[in-house]
Short mmCIF file of C-alpha atoms in Angstrom, two decimals:
data_model
loop_
_atom_site.label_atom_id
_atom_site.label_comp_id
_atom_site.label_asym_id
_atom_site.label_seq_id
_atom_site.Cartn_x
_atom_site.Cartn_y
_atom_site.Cartn_z
CA MET A 28 0.00 0.00 0.00
CA ALA A 29 2.84 2.39 0.86
CA ALA A 30 4.48 1.66 -2.52
CA VAL A 31 1.24 2.56 -4.35
CA TRP A 32 0.94 5.79 -2.35
CA LEU A 33 4.59 6.76 -3.03
CA THR A 34 4.23 6.02 -6.75
CA ALA A 35 1.01 8.03 -6.99
CA SER A 36 2.39 10.98 -5.03
CA SER A 37 5.57 11.10 -7.12
CA GLN A 38 3.50 11.08 -10.34
CA ILE A 39 1.28 13.90 -9.04
CA SER A 40 4.38 15.89 -8.02
CA ALA A 41 5.98 15.38 -11.45
CA GLN A 42 2.76 16.45 -13.20
CA SER A 43 2.44 19.60 -11.09
CA GLN A 44 6.09 20.51 -11.73
CA SER A 45 5.70 20.00 -15.49
CA SER A 46 2.47 22.06 -15.45
CA ALA A 47 4.24 24.85 -13.55
CA GLY A 48 7.03 24.75 -16.14
CA ARG A 49 4.50 25.13 -18.93
CA ILE A 50 2.89 28.32 -17.58
CA GLN A 51 4.60 31.72 -17.38
CA PRO A 52 2.78 34.61 -15.70
CA GLU A 53 3.76 38.03 -17.04
CA VAL A 54 3.40 41.72 -16.21
CA ARG A 55 4.07 44.44 -18.75
CA LEU A 56 4.15 48.16 -19.42
CA GLU A 57 3.22 49.14 -22.95
CA PHE A 58 3.04 52.20 -25.18
CA ILE A 59 0.93 52.17 -28.34
CA GLY A 60 1.47 55.11 -30.67
CA ALA A 61 -1.91 55.16 -32.37
CA ARG A 62 -4.44 57.78 -33.44
CA ASP A 63 -5.07 58.05 -29.68
CA PRO A 64 -1.67 57.31 -28.02
CA VAL A 65 -2.03 54.76 -25.20
CA VAL A 66 0.03 53.82 -22.12
CA GLN A 67 -1.11 50.62 -20.41
CA PHE A 68 -0.14 48.29 -17.61
CA GLY A 69 -1.02 44.67 -18.26
CA ALA A 70 -0.72 41.09 -17.13
CA GLY A 71 -1.24 37.69 -18.62
CA VAL A 72 -0.12 34.12 -18.89
CA TRP A 73 1.91 32.21 -21.46
CA LEU A 74 1.50 28.50 -22.06
CA ARG A 75 4.27 26.43 -23.65
CA ALA A 76 2.62 24.86 -26.72
CA GLY A 77 5.72 23.05 -28.00
CA THR A 78 9.47 23.44 -28.09
CA TYR A 79 9.42 26.75 -29.96
CA VAL A 80 5.88 28.12 -29.50
CA ARG A 81 4.23 29.91 -26.57
CA ILE A 82 0.55 30.95 -26.56
CA GLY A 83 -0.41 33.95 -24.43
CA LEU A 84 -3.56 35.62 -23.17
CA LEU A 85 -2.83 39.19 -22.08
CA GLY A 86 -5.02 41.96 -20.73
CA ALA A 87 -4.13 45.60 -20.16
CA THR A 88 -5.68 48.85 -19.07
CA GLY A 89 -4.45 52.40 -18.94
CA ALA A 90 -4.98 55.81 -20.47
CA ALA A 91 -5.35 57.10 -24.01
CA VAL A 92 -4.99 60.73 -25.00
CA ARG A 93 -8.10 61.79 -26.92
CA SER A 94 -8.85 65.44 -27.67
CA ASP A 95 -6.25 66.64 -25.16
CA SER A 96 -7.73 64.63 -22.28
CA ALA A 97 -6.96 61.21 -20.82
CA VAL A 98 -9.62 58.52 -21.20
CA LEU A 99 -9.71 54.87 -20.12
CA ALA A 100 -8.26 52.42 -22.67
CA SER A 101 -8.39 48.63 -22.29
CA ARG A 102 -7.50 45.66 -24.42
CA ILE A 103 -7.19 41.91 -24.50
CA ASP A 104 -4.69 40.07 -26.73
CA LEU A 105 -4.31 36.49 -27.85
CA GLN A 106 -0.74 36.06 -29.08
CA ALA A 107 1.77 33.44 -30.11
CA ARG A 108 5.53 33.74 -29.57
CA TYR A 109 7.96 31.82 -31.77
CA VAL A 110 11.15 31.47 -29.71
CA LEU A 111 14.42 31.02 -31.63
CA ASP A 112 16.43 29.84 -28.58
CA PRO A 113 13.99 27.69 -26.55
CA PHE A 114 16.68 26.16 -24.28
CA ALA A 115 18.28 29.51 -23.30
CA GLU A 116 21.66 28.57 -24.73
CA SER A 117 22.48 32.19 -25.64
CA ARG A 118 22.57 35.22 -23.39
CA TRP A 119 19.87 36.92 -25.48
CA GLY A 120 16.78 35.29 -26.94
CA VAL A 121 14.99 36.63 -30.00
CA TYR A 122 11.36 35.79 -30.71
CA GLY A 123 8.60 36.71 -33.12
CA ILE A 124 5.09 37.70 -32.06
CA GLY A 125 1.79 37.32 -33.89
CA GLY A 126 -1.80 37.50 -32.77
CA VAL A 127 -5.00 39.46 -32.44
CA SER A 128 -6.04 42.26 -30.11
CA LEU A 129 -9.38 43.75 -29.10
CA MET A 130 -8.92 47.37 -28.04
CA HIS A 131 -11.45 49.72 -26.49
CA VAL A 132 -10.97 53.42 -25.81
CA ARG A 133 -13.79 54.99 -23.79
CA GLY A 134 -16.15 56.79 -26.11
CA GLY A 135 -15.33 54.50 -29.03
CA ASP A 136 -16.05 51.03 -30.33
CA VAL A 137 -14.18 47.81 -29.59
CA GLU A 138 -11.68 47.54 -32.43
CA PRO A 139 -10.01 44.28 -33.52
CA ARG A 140 -6.36 44.50 -34.57
CA LEU A 141 -3.70 42.14 -35.90
CA VAL A 142 -0.47 42.16 -33.89
CA LEU A 143 2.99 41.49 -35.38
CA GLY A 144 6.30 42.12 -33.68
CA VAL A 145 9.66 40.99 -32.40
CA GLY A 146 11.03 40.62 -28.90
CA LEU A 147 14.38 40.31 -27.19
CA GLU A 148 14.75 38.75 -23.76
CA GLY A 149 17.67 38.30 -21.41
CA ARG A 150 18.96 35.12 -19.84
CA PRO A 151 16.39 33.54 -17.52
CA ARG A 152 17.15 33.96 -13.82
CA ARG A 153 14.21 34.05 -11.41
CA VAL A 154 12.45 36.23 -13.95
CA VAL A 155 12.92 36.97 -17.62
CA ARG A 156 13.06 40.59 -18.74
CA ALA A 157 12.04 41.37 -22.30
CA VAL A 158 11.54 44.30 -24.64
CA GLU A 159 9.16 44.09 -27.60
CA ALA A 160 8.44 46.24 -30.64
CA GLY A 161 5.66 45.72 -33.11
CA LEU A 162 2.53 46.86 -34.85
CA GLY A 163 -1.08 46.38 -33.75
CA GLY A 164 -3.43 49.35 -33.60
CA GLY A 165 -0.32 51.52 -33.97
CA ALA A 166 3.37 51.15 -33.21
CA ARG A 167 3.87 49.18 -29.97
CA LEU A 168 6.74 49.21 -27.52
CA ALA A 169 6.57 47.01 -24.41
CA LEU A 170 8.67 46.09 -21.40
CA ALA A 171 7.73 42.68 -19.97
CA ILE A 172 8.75 40.59 -16.97
CA ARG A 173 7.87 36.88 -16.95
CA ARG A 174 8.48 34.09 -14.47
CA ALA A 175 11.53 32.11 -15.59
CA VAL A 176 11.29 28.43 -16.44
CA PRO A 177 14.60 26.68 -15.61
CA GLY A 178 16.53 25.80 -18.76
CA ARG A 179 13.86 27.31 -21.03
CA ARG A 180 12.81 30.56 -22.61
#
């Protein structure tokens, strides 16, 4: 009976560790230079979907400048990251970004946007710091911090 319990508990522990290694929470600060320039703080999660691909769901809120006043601006993104160095063998990791975004600026409609960009992240420690540039409702520039996954990007 003890052998069954030990086997089961070790399998559960291994599954929870592999699940934790598959998910990366993230916080980010982003500027979008659009018709109404936007600064937003956001958060989300990334799920490892293979050796090179990560799928992320991100949400953000902040302020847009419209007619010389600040108004609430929010968005939700579904993105994919294609990582060129998935095992963190180099000091810097380059990745491509693609996805869709739904953006809402108070007083306007919800607007869908395609998102394309590139990112550069440092070597994983406890966290991974990244900078991203792209297009999606305007020119985007983001600073992101994600939980590091040992031996992975």
